PDB file of C-alpha atoms in Angstrom:
ATOM      1  CA  UNK E  35       7.684  29.284  16.202  1.00  0.00           C
ATOM      2  CA  UNK E  36       9.116  26.930  18.765  1.00  0.00           C
ATOM      3  CA  UNK E  37      13.025  27.402  19.434  1.00  0.00           C
ATOM      4  CA  UNK E  38      14.942  25.280  21.988  1.00  0.00           C
ATOM      5  CA  UNK E  39      18.532  24.848  23.392  1.00  0.00           C
ATOM      6  CA  UNK E  40      19.746  23.433  20.006  1.00  0.00           C
ATOM      7  CA  UNK E  41      18.648  26.425  18.191  1.00  0.00           C
ATOM      8  CA  UNK E  42      20.694  29.709  17.295  1.00  0.00           C
ATOM      9  CA  UNK E  43      18.707  32.716  16.663  1.00  0.00           C
ATOM     10  CA  UNK E  44      19.670  36.009  15.187  1.00  0.00           C
ATOM     11  CA  UNK E  45      17.378  38.996  16.056  1.00  0.00           C
ATOM     12  CA  UNK E  46      18.032  41.879  13.573  1.00  0.00           C
ATOM     13  CA  UNK E  47      16.749  45.424  14.817  1.00  0.00           C
ATOM     14  CA  UNK E  48      16.580  45.868  18.576  1.00  0.00           C
ATOM     15  CA  UNK E  49      13.310  48.083  19.012  1.00  0.00           C
ATOM     16  CA  UNK E  50      10.735  47.132  21.460  1.00  0.00           C
ATOM     17  CA  UNK E  51       9.810  44.083  19.433  1.00  0.00           C
ATOM     18  CA  UNK E  52      13.497  43.002  18.549  1.00  0.00           C
ATOM     19  CA  UNK E  53      14.239  43.104  22.448  1.00  0.00           C
ATOM     20  CA  UNK E  54      11.265  41.199  23.178  1.00  0.00           C
ATOM     21  CA  UNK E  55      11.990  38.445  20.657  1.00  0.00           C
ATOM     22  CA  UNK E  56      15.376  38.114  21.920  1.00  0.00           C
ATOM     23  CA  UNK E  57      14.290  37.593  25.599  1.00  0.00           C
ATOM     24  CA  UNK E  58      11.753  35.173  24.541  1.00  0.00           C
ATOM     25  CA  UNK E  59      14.154  33.080  22.603  1.00  0.00           C
ATOM     26  CA  UNK E  60      16.497  33.014  25.202  1.00  0.00           C
ATOM     27  CA  UNK E  61      13.944  32.016  27.668  1.00  0.00           C
ATOM     28  CA  UNK E  62      13.182  29.064  25.624  1.00  0.00           C
ATOM     29  CA  UNK E  63      16.941  28.056  25.780  1.00  0.00           C
ATOM     30  CA  UNK E  64      17.917  29.315  22.379  1.00  0.00           C
ATOM     31  CA  UNK E  65      21.467  30.830  21.868  1.00  0.00           C
ATOM     32  CA  UNK E  66      20.583  34.208  20.692  1.00  0.00           C
ATOM     33  CA  UNK E  67      22.725  37.186  18.924  1.00  0.00           C
ATOM     34  CA  UNK E  68      20.796  40.331  18.867  1.00  0.00           C
ATOM     35  CA  UNK E  69      22.271  43.016  16.081  1.00  0.00           C
ATOM     36  CA  UNK E  70      21.440  46.600  15.302  1.00  0.00           C
ATOM     37  CA  UNK E  71      22.738  48.791  12.860  1.00  0.00           C
ATOM     38  CA  UNK E  72      22.649  51.878  15.457  1.00  0.00           C
ATOM     39  CA  UNK E  73      25.866  52.295  17.453  1.00  0.00           C
ATOM     40  CA  UNK E  74      25.599  50.996  21.125  1.00  0.00           C
ATOM     41  CA  UNK E  75      25.327  54.393  22.722  1.00  0.00           C
ATOM     42  CA  UNK E  76      22.214  54.958  20.643  1.00  0.00           C
ATOM     43  CA  UNK E  77      20.348  51.612  21.681  1.00  0.00           C
ATOM     44  CA  UNK E  78      17.752  51.765  24.410  1.00  0.00           C
ATOM     45  CA  UNK E  79      18.734  50.694  27.653  1.00  0.00           C
ATOM     46  CA  UNK E  80      16.565  47.685  27.209  1.00  0.00           C
ATOM     47  CA  UNK E  81      18.478  46.671  24.083  1.00  0.00           C
ATOM     48  CA  UNK E  82      21.829  47.307  25.929  1.00  0.00           C
ATOM     49  CA  UNK E  83      20.707  45.244  28.957  1.00  0.00           C
ATOM     50  CA  UNK E  84      20.501  42.161  26.667  1.00  0.00           C
ATOM     51  CA  UNK E  85      24.201  41.481  27.066  1.00  0.00           C
ATOM     52  CA  UNK E  86      23.682  41.120  30.644  1.00  0.00           C
ATOM     53  CA  UNK E  87      20.944  38.292  30.058  1.00  0.00           C
ATOM     54  CA  UNK E  88      23.462  36.177  28.159  1.00  0.00           C
ATOM     55  CA  UNK E  89      22.577  37.396  24.684  1.00  0.00           C
ATOM     56  CA  UNK E  90      25.335  38.358  22.293  1.00  0.00           C
ATOM     57  CA  UNK E  91      25.038  42.116  21.284  1.00  0.00           C
ATOM     58  CA  UNK E  92      26.363  43.258  17.887  1.00  0.00           C
ATOM     59  CA  UNK E  93      25.607  46.999  17.610  1.00  0.00           C
ATOM     60  CA  UNK E  94      26.713  49.455  14.895  1.00  0.00           C
ATOM     61  CA  UNK E  95      26.109  47.145  11.838  1.00  0.00           C
ATOM     62  CA  UNK E  96      25.630  43.485  11.456  1.00  0.00           C
ATOM     63  CA  UNK E  97      29.393  42.602  10.509  1.00  0.00           C
ATOM     64  CA  UNK E  98      30.643  39.120  11.749  1.00  0.00           C
ATOM     65  CA  UNK E  99      26.878  37.717  12.415  1.00  0.00           C
ATOM     66  CA  UNK E 100      26.857  34.656  10.569  1.00  0.00           C
ATOM     67  CA  UNK E 101      23.127  34.596   9.391  1.00  0.00           C
ATOM     68  CA  UNK E 102      23.621  31.258   7.245  1.00  0.00           C
ATOM     69  CA  UNK E 103      24.232  29.464  10.662  1.00  0.00           C
ATOM     70  CA  UNK E 104      21.055  30.605  12.364  1.00  0.00           C
ATOM     71  CA  UNK E 105      18.318  28.339  13.115  1.00  0.00           C
ATOM     72  CA  UNK E 106      15.971  31.391  12.900  1.00  0.00           C
ATOM     73  CA  UNK E 107      16.532  34.719  12.060  1.00  0.00           C
TER      74      UNK E 107
END
């Protein structure tokens, strides 16, 4: 899968593979939203650090995440 700066990606689930997918898509220039059903304090340090990398982080559910607007989810 190729993504670029015109793409909006939603990553659902922030285990190791979700964190890696979010970072990869961000490194390719996509706007990334990363979401997990777990509350913020239950996420791994790597998942919480996504916000420091310019990735929008939504924890505690997927409310407000507009999946229909995503180029890739």
